[in-house]
């Protein structure tokens, strides 16, 4: 068995394997209470075999919060709604940590009910279009330490198995670590030790509140990728200092700040690209280290097998396919629906405070809406009236239709006029660093063929052909003729514009 699928301990908590689902804020809370659709989303992910889920973006600041975009840990009244979530995840077979998050200067006023953001120093950033944050006073820092200890106790009572403190992405603690954003001259600024003081005090306060056996982990950007900020060596030193406190039970490593100019998680970043940052940290700490960001399961298996890391953290792959772990562990990795790193329906939506999903997985984040009374999704139920269906076009939409219809027991044939599948998406996948887009179409074709869909290439459908064929089929579905969307880029109208397919032989 691959080491990735072997048990693993964080403090005294045993996880059934070494795959962790990274925190992904899917929004939906009302007045700080999580809704049933959130519970169903997470239950489905737990059922897919992942060892630990990090539940994202839990708010503990009693003054600066958004009650409709993130669960709250500021009061015990939230416990019953949170307990529904933790119970569902436990029933699904996973453990769950609460991610305590504070965005510091990355919160704009509109997102925290008109309050001014706070930060180590009054230095504005690109992320909020340079809204000026207020410098935290020492009294406020002490108050933050207390609020987080209280939040951790609430999380523990609500059934969370541990805590992850978010220091990554350039949020509050990262702002304290970094000399770029921390210009304080008191005991919380200056030397590296001083810049870590708030974090150390938080760990001390939290440990005293939750006891010695309750897991506390830190999510850390392995390098800020910000001019004048912390580089990989600085962060490794910070992790070593925090590890020596003895309060940290694990480190989860990411890369960069939201504000950094380096591409971090888009498809041009190779899988496992940020592992070099995690290795630097692993070499300096005793606590287990989990590496995340831009990882597929094959790379995860390789890195853990080789002993580079104790565990792997993956996010968007679980949006594309909740069964990543179960499928890979059963030796069926080729059946995993791939995440292509486009961000179009997940991160971009989260940033715009809209419901998230996945371009490849219609069911993602619609579990509650689509499930029947027995908990079955439409794709898990056979039709009572199986039909013979002809689909015109083997692009992504034709193949997705065919896949779902075949899963539901219909007999499907596709006619495709080209000598290949995946339609116009091939052009989208052709420019440099856009290759991953192909993976989705390739998966669709593979899956259709496995489900017995007949794909006939070089078969152009004329109106006469369709009329003639309609006697052999119960239904004909037209899934061809998608149109290019032309971005509104200002241009000289006298300059001719051509499409990729006008100049390509593909
Ligand atoms: C929709 C969405 C929401 C996210 N929310 C959070 C968050 O609240 N906290 C956090 O630390 N990271 C958050 N992330 C970042 C992910 O945890 C992860 O680092 C990122 O998706 C890259 O990893 P991946 O390539 O495995 O998806 C979010 C990502 C997505 C796609
Ligand atoms: S929308 Fe794109 S990046 Fe997000 S999970 Fe789906 S395939 Fe991955």
Coordinates of C-alpha atoms and ligand atoms in Angstrom, one line a residue:
X1 CA 0.0 0.0 0.0
X2 CA 1.2 3.5 -0.8
X3 CA 2.3 5.5 2.3
X4 CA -0.2 8.2 1.4
X5 CA -3.0 5.9 2.4
X6 CA -1.5 4.8 5.7
X7 CA -2.6 6.2 9.1
X8 CA -1.0 9.3 10.5
X9 CA -1.1 11.1 13.9
X10 CA -1.5 14.8 14.6
X11 CA -0.9 15.2 18.4
X12 CA -3.0 12.2 19.7
X13 CA -5.5 12.3 16.9
X14 CA -5.2 9.4 14.4
X15 CA -6.1 10.2 10.8
X16 CA -6.9 7.2 8.5
X17 CA -4.7 8.5 5.7
X18 CA -2.4 11.3 4.8
X19 CA -4.6 13.2 2.5
X20 CA -6.0 16.5 3.8
X21 CA -8.7 18.6 2.1
X22 CA -7.5 22.1 2.2
X23 CA -9.7 24.9 3.6
X24 CA -12.0 26.3 0.9
X25 CA -14.4 29.0 1.9
X26 CA -17.7 28.1 0.2
X27 CA -19.5 31.0 1.7
X28 CA -23.0 30.3 2.6
X29 CA -23.8 31.3 6.2
X30 CA -26.7 33.3 7.4
X31 CA -26.2 35.5 10.5
X32 CA -23.0 33.4 11.1
X33 CA -24.9 30.1 11.1
X34 CA -24.0 27.5 8.5
X35 CA -26.7 26.3 6.2
X36 CA -27.7 22.7 5.3
X37 CA -26.2 22.9 1.8
X38 CA -22.8 23.5 3.4
X39 CA -23.3 20.3 5.6
X40 CA -24.2 18.3 2.5
X41 CA -21.2 19.6 0.5
X42 CA -18.8 18.5 3.3
X43 CA -20.6 15.2 3.9
X44 CA -20.1 14.3 0.3
X45 CA -16.3 15.1 0.5
X46 CA -15.9 13.1 3.7
X47 CA -17.5 10.1 2.0
X48 CA -14.9 10.3 -0.7
X49 CA -12.2 8.9 1.6
X50 CA -10.2 12.0 2.6
X51 CA -8.5 11.7 6.1
X52 CA -9.0 15.2 7.3
X53 CA -11.0 18.2 6.2
X54 CA -10.1 21.7 7.1
X55 CA -13.3 23.8 7.4
X56 CA -12.3 27.2 6.2
X57 CA -12.7 30.8 7.1
X58 CA -14.1 30.6 10.7
X59 CA -14.4 34.1 12.2
X60 CA -13.4 35.0 15.7
X61 CA -13.0 38.8 15.7
X62 CA -16.0 40.0 17.6
X63 CA -16.0 43.4 15.9
X64 CA -14.9 42.8 12.3
X65 CA -16.7 40.0 10.6
X66 CA -19.1 39.1 7.8
X67 CA -22.0 37.1 9.2
X68 CA -23.1 36.0 5.7
X69 CA -19.8 34.9 4.4
X70 CA -18.1 32.5 6.9
X71 CA -19.1 30.6 10.0
X72 CA -18.6 32.3 13.4
X73 CA -16.8 31.1 16.5
X74 CA -17.6 34.2 18.6
X75 CA -20.4 32.7 20.7
X76 CA -21.6 29.4 22.0
X77 CA -25.0 29.9 20.2
X78 CA -23.3 28.7 17.0
X79 CA -22.4 25.3 18.4
X80 CA -25.6 23.4 17.4
X81 CA -25.3 24.5 13.8
X82 CA -21.6 23.6 13.7
X83 CA -22.3 20.3 15.4
X84 CA -24.5 19.3 12.4
X85 CA -21.5 19.8 10.2
X86 CA -18.9 18.0 12.3
X87 CA -21.3 15.1 12.9
X88 CA -21.9 14.8 9.1
X89 CA -18.2 14.8 8.4
X90 CA -17.6 12.2 11.1
X91 CA -20.4 10.0 9.7
X92 CA -18.8 10.3 6.3
X93 CA -15.5 8.9 7.8
X94 CA -13.3 11.9 8.0
X95 CA -11.9 14.2 10.8
X96 CA -12.3 17.9 10.7
X97 CA -10.4 20.9 11.9
X98 CA -11.7 24.5 12.3
X99 CA -9.6 27.0 10.4
X100 CA -9.4 30.2 12.4
X101 CA -9.0 33.1 10.0
X102 CA -8.4 36.8 10.2
X103 CA -7.6 38.8 7.1
X104 CA -6.1 41.8 8.8
X105 CA -5.4 44.5 6.2
X106 CA -6.8 42.3 3.4
X107 CA -10.4 42.9 4.6
X108 CA -12.1 45.9 3.0
X109 CA -14.7 47.9 5.0
X110 CA -17.6 46.5 2.9
X111 CA -16.7 43.0 3.9
X112 CA -16.7 43.6 7.6
X113 CA -19.8 45.7 8.0
X114 CA -18.2 49.1 7.6
X115 CA -15.5 48.6 10.2
X116 CA -12.0 49.7 9.5
X117 CA -9.6 46.8 9.0
X118 CA -6.8 46.3 11.5
X119 CA -3.1 45.3 10.8
X120 CA 0.2 45.4 12.6
X121 CA 0.9 48.8 11.0
X122 CA -1.1 51.3 9.0
X123 CA 0.1 50.1 5.6
X124 CA -2.5 49.6 2.9
X125 CA -2.3 46.9 0.3
X126 CA -3.3 46.1 -3.3
X127 CA -5.9 43.6 -2.2
X128 CA -8.3 46.2 -0.8
X129 CA -7.4 48.9 -3.4
X130 CA -5.3 50.5 -0.7
X131 CA -7.8 51.1 2.0
X132 CA -5.9 52.3 5.1
X133 CA -6.0 49.8 8.0
X134 CA -5.7 50.8 11.6
X135 CA -2.7 49.8 13.7
X136 CA -3.6 47.3 16.4
X137 CA -2.9 48.5 20.0
X138 CA -1.2 46.2 22.4
X139 CA -4.5 45.9 24.3
X140 CA -6.2 44.9 21.1
X141 CA -3.5 42.2 20.4
X142 CA -4.1 40.8 23.9
X143 CA -7.8 40.8 23.3
X144 CA -7.3 38.9 20.0
X145 CA -5.3 36.3 21.9
X146 CA -8.2 35.8 24.3
X147 CA -10.8 35.8 21.5
X148 CA -9.0 33.1 19.6
X149 CA -8.6 30.9 22.8
X150 CA -12.4 31.3 23.3
X151 CA -13.0 30.5 19.6
X152 CA -10.9 27.3 19.9
X153 CA -12.9 26.2 22.9
X154 CA -16.2 26.8 21.0
X155 CA -14.8 24.8 18.1
X156 CA -13.8 21.9 20.4
X157 CA -17.3 21.9 22.0
X158 CA -18.8 21.8 18.5
X159 CA -17.0 18.6 17.7
X160 CA -14.1 19.9 15.6
X161 CA -11.1 17.5 16.0
X162 CA -8.5 20.3 16.0
X163 CA -7.6 23.8 15.0
X164 CA -5.8 25.2 12.0
X165 CA -4.7 28.9 12.3
X166 CA -4.4 30.6 9.0
X167 CA -1.2 32.6 8.7
X168 CA -0.9 32.1 4.9
X169 CA -2.0 34.2 1.9
X170 CA -0.8 37.5 3.5
X171 CA -3.5 37.6 6.2
X172 CA -3.1 38.9 9.7
X173 CA -0.3 36.7 11.1
X174 CA 1.6 36.8 7.8
X175 CA 1.4 40.6 8.1
X176 CA 3.0 40.4 11.5
X177 CA 5.7 38.1 10.3
X178 CA 6.7 40.3 7.4
X179 CA 8.9 43.4 7.7
X180 CA 7.1 44.8 4.7
X181 CA 3.8 45.2 6.6
X182 CA 5.1 45.2 10.2
X183 CA 6.8 48.5 11.0
X184 CA 6.1 48.4 14.7
X185 CA 8.7 49.6 17.2
X186 CA 7.2 47.9 20.2
X187 CA 7.7 44.3 21.3
X188 CA 5.6 43.0 18.3
X189 CA 7.9 44.5 15.6
X190 CA 11.5 44.6 14.6
X191 CA 13.4 41.4 15.2
X192 CA 12.0 38.1 13.9
X193 CA 11.3 37.0 17.4
X194 CA 9.2 40.1 18.0
X195 CA 7.4 39.7 14.7
X196 CA 6.4 36.2 15.9
X197 CA 5.4 37.3 19.4
X198 CA 1.6 37.7 18.6
X199 CA 1.6 34.2 17.1
X200 CA 3.4 32.7 20.1
X201 CA 1.1 34.4 22.5
X202 CA -1.9 33.1 20.5
X203 CA -0.5 29.5 20.7
X204 CA 0.1 29.8 24.4
X205 CA -3.4 31.1 25.1
X206 CA -5.0 28.6 22.9
X207 CA -3.0 25.6 24.3
X208 CA -3.9 26.6 27.8
X209 CA -7.6 26.8 26.8
X210 CA -7.9 23.5 24.8
X211 CA -5.5 21.4 26.8
X212 CA -2.3 19.5 25.7
X213 CA -3.9 16.8 23.6
X214 CA -6.0 18.9 21.3
X215 CA -4.4 19.3 17.8
X216 CA -3.3 22.9 16.8
X217 CA -1.8 23.3 13.4
X218 CA -0.6 26.3 11.4
X219 CA -1.1 27.0 7.7
X220 CA 1.9 28.9 6.5
X221 CA 3.0 30.4 3.1
X222 CA 6.4 28.9 2.5
X223 CA 7.5 32.2 1.0
X224 CA 5.6 35.5 0.7
X225 CA 6.8 36.2 -2.8
X226 CA 6.6 39.9 -2.0
X227 CA 9.5 42.4 -2.4
X228 CA 10.7 43.2 1.1
X229 CA 8.6 40.5 2.7
X230 CA 9.6 37.1 4.1
X231 CA 11.4 34.7 1.7
X232 CA 11.7 30.9 2.1
X233 CA 14.6 31.1 4.5
X234 CA 12.8 33.6 6.7
X235 CA 9.7 31.5 6.8
X236 CA 11.6 28.3 7.6
X237 CA 13.3 30.2 10.5
X238 CA 9.8 31.4 11.7
X239 CA 8.5 27.8 11.6
X240 CA 11.5 26.6 13.5
X241 CA 10.9 29.2 16.2
X242 CA 7.2 28.4 16.4
X243 CA 7.9 24.6 16.4
X244 CA 10.2 25.1 19.4
X245 CA 7.3 26.4 21.5
X246 CA 6.1 22.8 21.5
X247 CA 2.5 24.1 20.9
X248 CA 2.3 23.3 17.2
X249 CA 1.2 19.9 16.1
X250 CA 1.6 20.3 12.4
X251 CA 2.5 22.7 9.6
X252 CA 0.5 23.0 6.3
X253 CA 2.5 24.7 3.6
X254 CA 1.3 26.9 0.8
X255 CA 3.0 29.6 -1.2
X256 CA 2.7 33.3 -1.7
X257 CA 0.3 36.1 -0.7
X258 CA -2.8 37.0 -2.5
X259 CA -1.0 40.2 -3.4
X260 CA 2.1 38.6 -4.9
X261 CA 2.6 38.8 -8.6
X262 CA 3.8 35.2 -9.0
X263 CA 1.2 32.8 -10.5
X264 CA 0.5 30.4 -7.6
X265 CA -2.3 28.0 -8.4
X266 CA -3.3 28.5 -12.0
X267 CA -2.7 25.8 -14.6
X268 CA 0.7 27.0 -15.7
X269 CA 2.1 26.1 -12.3
X270 CA 3.4 22.4 -12.5
X271 CA 2.0 19.9 -10.0
X272 CA 4.1 19.9 -6.8
X273 CA 5.9 23.1 -7.8
X274 CA 5.9 24.5 -4.3
X275 CA 7.3 21.4 -2.6
X276 CA 10.7 23.0 -2.4
X277 CA 9.3 25.5 0.1
X278 CA 7.8 22.7 2.3
X279 CA 11.1 20.7 2.2
X280 CA 13.0 23.7 3.6
X281 CA 10.5 23.8 6.5
X282 CA 10.4 20.1 7.0
X283 CA 14.2 20.1 7.4
X284 CA 13.9 22.5 10.4
X285 CA 10.9 21.4 12.4
X286 CA 9.9 18.3 14.4
X287 CA 6.1 18.6 13.9
X288 CA 4.7 16.9 10.9
X289 CA 4.6 18.9 7.7
X290 CA 1.9 18.7 5.0
X291 CA 2.5 20.2 1.6
X292 CA -0.3 21.8 -0.5
X293 CA -1.2 23.7 -3.6
X294 CA -1.3 22.5 -7.2
X295 CA -1.1 18.8 -6.5
X296 CA -2.7 15.8 -8.2
X297 CA -2.9 12.5 -6.5
X298 CA 0.0 11.0 -8.4
X299 CA 2.3 13.7 -7.2
X300 CA 0.9 13.4 -3.7
X301 CA 1.7 9.7 -3.7
X302 CA 5.2 10.3 -4.9
X303 CA 6.1 13.1 -2.4
X304 CA 4.8 11.1 0.6
X305 CA 6.2 7.8 -0.5
X306 CA 9.6 9.4 -0.8
X307 CA 9.3 10.8 2.7
X308 CA 9.4 14.4 1.7
X309 CA 6.3 15.1 3.6
X310 CA 4.1 13.5 6.3
X311 CA 0.9 14.4 4.4
X312 CA -0.5 16.2 1.4
X313 CA -3.1 19.0 1.3
X314 CA -5.4 19.2 -1.8
X315 CA -8.2 21.6 -2.4
X316 CA -9.8 22.1 -5.8
X317 CA -9.3 18.4 -6.8
X318 CA -12.1 17.7 -4.3
X319 CA -14.4 20.1 -6.0
X320 CA -13.8 18.4 -9.3
X321 CA -14.2 14.9 -7.9
X322 CA -15.1 14.2 -4.2
X323 CA -13.9 10.6 -4.6
X324 CA -10.3 11.4 -5.4
X325 CA -9.0 9.3 -2.5
X326 CA -11.3 6.3 -2.7
X327 CA -10.6 6.0 -6.5
X328 CA -6.8 6.4 -6.2
X329 CA -6.6 4.0 -3.3
X330 CA -8.5 1.5 -5.3
X331 CA -6.0 1.9 -8.2
X332 CA -8.4 3.8 -10.4
X333 CA -6.7 7.1 -10.6
X334 CA -7.5 7.4 -14.3
X335 CA -11.2 7.7 -13.4
X336 CA -10.7 10.8 -11.3
X337 CA -12.3 13.8 -12.9
X338 CA -9.4 16.3 -13.1
X339 CA -9.2 19.8 -11.8
X340 CA -7.6 21.8 -14.6
X341 CA -6.6 24.8 -12.4
X342 CA -8.8 27.3 -14.3
X343 CA -10.3 28.9 -11.1
X344 CA -13.3 30.0 -13.2
X345 CA -16.0 28.5 -11.0
X346 CA -14.3 28.2 -7.7
X347 CA -11.7 30.8 -6.5
X348 CA -13.0 33.5 -8.8
X349 CA -16.5 33.0 -7.5
X350 CA -15.3 32.9 -3.8
X351 CA -13.5 36.2 -4.4
X352 CA -16.7 37.7 -5.8
X353 CA -18.7 36.4 -2.8
X354 CA -20.7 34.2 -5.2
X355 CA -21.6 30.5 -4.8
X356 CA -18.7 28.3 -5.8
X357 CA -18.7 25.2 -8.0
X358 CA -16.6 23.5 -10.6
X359 CA -16.6 23.9 -14.4
X360 CA -16.3 20.1 -14.7
X361 CA -18.6 19.0 -12.0
X362 CA -22.1 20.3 -12.1
X363 CA -23.0 18.5 -8.9
X364 CA -20.3 20.3 -6.8
X365 CA -21.9 22.5 -4.2
X366 CA -25.4 21.5 -5.3
X367 CA -25.6 18.3 -3.3
X368 CA -28.5 19.4 -1.1
X369 CA -30.5 20.7 -4.1
X370 CA -29.9 17.6 -6.3
X371 CA -30.0 14.7 -3.8
X372 CA -33.2 12.7 -3.5
X373 CA -34.8 11.5 -0.3
X374 CA -32.4 8.5 -0.3
X375 CA -29.3 10.8 -0.7
X376 CA -28.8 9.8 -4.3
X377 CA -27.7 12.2 -7.0
X378 CA -29.3 12.2 -10.4
X379 CA -26.2 10.5 -11.9
X380 CA -26.6 7.7 -9.3
X381 CA -30.1 6.8 -10.4
X382 CA -31.2 4.7 -13.4
X383 CA -33.9 6.1 -15.6
X384 CA -37.2 4.2 -15.6
X385 CA -37.5 4.8 -19.4
X386 CA -34.1 4.0 -21.0
X387 CA -33.8 5.5 -24.4
X388 CA -31.6 5.3 -27.5
X389 CA -30.1 8.7 -27.9
X390 CA -28.1 10.3 -30.7
X391 CA -25.8 13.2 -29.7
X392 CA -24.4 15.5 -32.4
X393 CA -21.0 16.8 -31.4
X394 CA -18.2 15.3 -29.2
X395 CA -17.2 18.5 -27.6
X396 CA -17.3 18.9 -23.8
X397 CA -21.0 19.5 -23.7
X398 CA -21.9 16.6 -26.0
X399 CA -19.7 14.2 -24.1
X400 CA -20.9 15.4 -20.7
X401 CA -24.5 14.9 -21.9
X402 CA -23.6 11.4 -23.1
X403 CA -21.8 10.5 -19.9
X404 CA -24.7 11.5 -17.7
X405 CA -27.2 9.8 -20.0
X406 CA -25.2 6.6 -20.0
X407 CA -24.9 6.6 -16.2
X408 CA -28.6 6.9 -16.1
X409 CA -29.0 3.8 -18.3
X410 CA -29.5 5.3 -21.8
X411 CA -27.8 3.9 -24.9
X412 CA -25.9 6.7 -26.4
X413 CA -24.2 7.3 -29.8
X414 CA -22.2 10.4 -30.6
X415 CA -21.5 11.7 -34.2
X416 CA -18.6 14.0 -34.5
X417 CA -17.6 15.6 -37.7
X418 CA -13.9 16.0 -36.8
X419 CA -11.4 13.2 -36.5
X420 CA -11.1 13.9 -32.8
X421 CA -13.2 14.7 -29.7
X422 CA -13.1 17.7 -27.3
X423 CA -14.3 20.3 -29.9
X424 CA -13.2 23.9 -29.6
X425 CA -11.8 23.3 -26.1
X426 CA -8.7 22.1 -27.9
X427 CA -8.0 25.6 -29.1
X428 CA -8.4 26.9 -25.6
X429 CA -5.8 24.3 -24.5
X430 CA -3.3 25.2 -27.3
X431 CA -1.6 28.4 -26.2
X432 CA 1.4 28.0 -23.9
X433 CA 0.7 26.9 -20.4
X434 CA -3.0 26.1 -21.1
X435 CA -2.4 22.4 -21.7
X436 CA -4.4 21.2 -18.6
X437 CA -7.7 22.2 -20.2
X438 CA -7.2 19.1 -22.4
X439 CA -7.3 16.8 -19.3
X440 CA -11.0 17.4 -18.8
X441 CA -11.9 16.5 -22.4
X442 CA -9.7 13.5 -22.3
X443 CA -11.4 12.3 -19.1
X444 CA -14.8 12.8 -20.6
X445 CA -13.9 10.7 -23.7
X446 CA -12.3 8.0 -21.5
X447 CA -15.4 7.9 -19.2
X448 CA -17.9 7.8 -22.1
X449 CA -16.1 4.9 -23.8
X450 CA -15.9 3.0 -20.4
X451 CA -19.7 3.5 -20.1
X452 CA -20.3 2.1 -23.5
X453 CA -21.0 5.3 -25.4
X454 CA -20.3 4.8 -29.1
X455 CA -18.3 7.7 -30.5
X456 CA -18.3 7.9 -34.3
X457 CA -15.7 10.3 -35.7
X458 CA -15.6 11.9 -39.1
X459 CA -19.4 11.8 -39.3
X460 CA -20.9 15.1 -40.2
X461 CA -24.6 15.4 -39.4
X462 CA -26.7 16.9 -42.2
X463 CA -30.4 17.6 -41.7
X464 CA -31.2 14.6 -44.0
X465 CA -28.9 12.3 -41.9
X466 CA -30.6 13.4 -38.7
X467 CA -34.1 12.9 -40.1
X468 CA -33.1 9.5 -41.5
X469 CA -31.5 8.5 -38.1
X470 CA -34.5 9.7 -36.1
X471 CA -36.3 6.4 -36.8
X472 CA -33.5 4.5 -35.0
X473 CA -33.3 6.9 -32.0
X474 CA -35.8 8.0 -29.3
X475 CA -34.1 11.4 -29.1
X476 CA -31.5 13.5 -30.9
X477 CA -29.5 16.0 -29.0
X478 CA -27.7 18.9 -30.8
X479 CA -24.5 19.7 -28.9
X480 CA -22.6 21.4 -31.6
X481 CA -22.0 24.9 -32.9
X482 CA -20.5 26.7 -29.9
X483 CA -19.5 30.2 -30.6
X484 CA -16.4 32.1 -29.6
X485 CA -16.7 34.8 -27.0
X486 CA -14.7 37.8 -28.1
X487 CA -13.3 39.7 -25.1
X488 CA -14.0 43.5 -25.2
X489 CA -10.5 44.5 -25.8
X490 CA -10.2 47.9 -27.6
X491 CA -8.8 47.4 -31.1
X492 CA -8.3 49.2 -34.3
X493 CA -11.3 48.1 -36.5
X494 CA -9.2 48.2 -39.6
X495 CA -7.0 45.4 -38.2
X496 CA -8.5 42.0 -39.1
X497 CA -9.1 39.5 -36.3
X498 CA -8.9 35.8 -36.9
X499 CA -9.9 32.9 -34.7
X500 CA -7.6 30.2 -33.7
X501 CA -9.4 27.7 -35.9
X502 CA -8.9 30.0 -38.9
X503 CA -5.1 29.6 -38.7
X504 CA -4.8 26.1 -37.1
X505 CA -4.9 22.7 -38.6
X506 CA -6.2 21.1 -35.4
Ligands
LIG1 C1 -13.1 28.5 -3.5 C2 -11.9 28.5 -2.7 C3 -11.9 29.1 -1.4 C4 -10.7 29.1 -0.6 N1 -10.7 29.6 0.7 C5 -9.6 29.5 1.4 C6 -9.7 29.8 2.8 O1 -10.7 30.2 3.3 N2 -8.6 29.7 3.6 C7 -7.4 29.2 3.0 O2 -6.4 29.1 3.7 N3 -7.3 28.9 1.7 C8 -8.4 29.0 0.9 N4 -8.3 28.6 -0.4 C9 -7.1 28.2 -1.0 C10 -7.0 26.6 -0.9 O3 -7.0 26.1 0.4 C11 -5.8 26.1 -1.6 O4 -4.6 26.5 -1.0 C12 -5.8 26.5 -3.1 O5 -7.0 26.1 -3.7 C13 -4.6 25.8 -3.9 O6 -4.6 24.4 -3.6 P1 -5.2 23.3 -4.7 O7 -4.3 23.5 -5.9 O8 -5.0 22.0 -4.0 O9 -6.6 23.7 -4.9 C14 -9.5 28.6 -1.2 C15 -9.5 28.1 -2.5 C16 -10.7 28.0 -3.2 C17 -10.6 27.4 -4.6
LIG2 S1 -13.5 25.3 -11.5 FE1 -11.5 24.9 -12.5 S2 -10.0 25.2 -10.9 FE2 -11.9 25.2 -9.9 S3 -12.1 23.0 -9.2 FE3 -13.1 23.1 -11.2 S4 -11.5 22.6 -12.7 FE4 -10.5 23.1 -10.7

